[in-house]
Amino acid sequence: MALDVDLVAPDRTVWKGEARMVTAPAADGQIGILPGHTPVLAILREGSVTIRPTEGEPFEARVTGGFLSVDADVVKIVADAVTVGGAASTSH
């Protein structure tokens, strides 16, 4: 089993693919998502999102806020702004 993950900023798709785990900074604490997770909608605070793909190295990005939804192994992360390796994407 795998998660179908989309991490988007206002101006672009930052990461899209299959993952075995996602962690994100929810408003009330760090949340970890594995396949089979119950449906959830969470507001994000500033912090790091880590995506562990089914193949390859983990992907990490910094978000300033936004929300995360999980339903039927589909994870959508919509961020207010995303920084990956020093490059930021924000809404203006």
Coordinates of C-alpha atoms in Angstrom, one line a residue:
M1 CA 0.0 0.0 0.0
A2 CA 1.1 3.5 -0.7
L3 CA -0.1 7.1 -0.2
D4 CA -1.0 9.3 -3.2
V5 CA 0.6 12.6 -2.2
D6 CA 0.3 16.1 -3.6
L7 CA 2.1 19.1 -2.0
V8 CA 1.1 22.3 -3.6
A9 CA 2.0 26.0 -3.2
P10 CA -0.2 28.8 -4.6
D11 CA 1.9 28.9 -7.8
R12 CA 3.0 25.4 -8.4
T13 CA 3.0 21.7 -7.6
V14 CA 6.0 21.2 -5.3
W15 CA 5.9 17.3 -5.0
K16 CA 3.5 14.7 -6.4
G17 CA 3.8 10.9 -6.3
E18 CA 3.5 7.8 -4.2
A19 CA 4.9 7.7 -0.6
R20 CA 5.0 5.3 2.3
M21 CA 4.8 8.1 4.9
V22 CA 4.2 11.8 5.3
T23 CA 4.8 14.0 8.4
A24 CA 3.6 17.5 8.7
P25 CA 3.3 20.3 11.4
A26 CA -0.3 20.3 12.3
A27 CA -1.6 23.2 14.4
D28 CA -1.9 21.0 17.5
G29 CA 1.3 19.0 17.0
Q30 CA 3.3 16.9 14.4
I31 CA 1.1 14.5 12.4
G32 CA 2.3 11.3 10.8
I33 CA 0.3 9.7 8.0
L34 CA 0.7 6.1 6.9
P35 CA -1.4 4.1 4.4
G36 CA -4.7 3.2 5.9
H37 CA -4.9 6.4 8.0
T38 CA -8.4 7.5 9.0
P39 CA -9.7 10.6 7.1
V40 CA -8.5 13.9 8.6
L41 CA -8.4 17.6 7.9
A42 CA -5.7 19.5 9.7
I43 CA -4.6 23.2 9.7
L44 CA -0.8 23.5 9.3
R45 CA 1.5 25.8 11.3
E46 CA 5.0 26.8 10.2
G47 CA 7.4 23.9 10.0
S48 CA 8.8 21.0 8.0
V49 CA 6.8 18.6 5.8
T50 CA 8.7 15.3 5.2
I51 CA 7.6 12.9 2.4
R52 CA 9.1 9.5 2.3
P53 CA 8.6 8.2 -1.2
T54 CA 8.1 4.5 -2.0
E55 CA 11.5 4.8 -3.8
G56 CA 14.3 7.2 -3.3
E57 CA 15.4 9.7 -0.7
P58 CA 13.0 11.6 1.7
F59 CA 11.8 15.0 0.4
E60 CA 11.7 17.8 2.9
A61 CA 10.1 21.3 2.5
R62 CA 9.4 24.1 4.9
V63 CA 5.8 25.5 5.0
T64 CA 4.5 28.7 6.6
G65 CA 1.0 27.3 7.1
G66 CA -1.9 25.9 5.1
F67 CA -3.9 22.7 5.5
L68 CA -3.6 18.9 5.0
S69 CA -6.3 16.5 4.1
V70 CA -6.3 12.7 4.1
D71 CA -9.0 10.5 2.6
A72 CA -8.7 6.9 1.2
D73 CA -4.8 7.1 1.1
V74 CA -4.9 10.4 -0.8
V75 CA -2.9 13.1 1.0
K76 CA -3.3 16.7 -0.2
I77 CA -1.1 19.4 1.4
V78 CA -2.0 23.0 0.4
A79 CA 0.6 25.4 1.8
D80 CA 0.5 29.2 2.1
A81 CA 4.2 29.2 1.1
V82 CA 6.8 26.5 0.5
T83 CA 10.6 26.7 0.7
V84 CA 12.7 23.9 -0.8
G85 CA 16.4 24.3 -0.7
G86 CA 16.2 28.1 -0.2
A87 CA 13.6 28.7 -3.0
A88 CA 10.3 30.0 -1.7
S89 CA 6.9 30.0 -3.3
T90 CA 4.3 32.3 -1.8
S91 CA 1.0 33.9 -2.7
H92 CA 0.9 37.7 -3.3

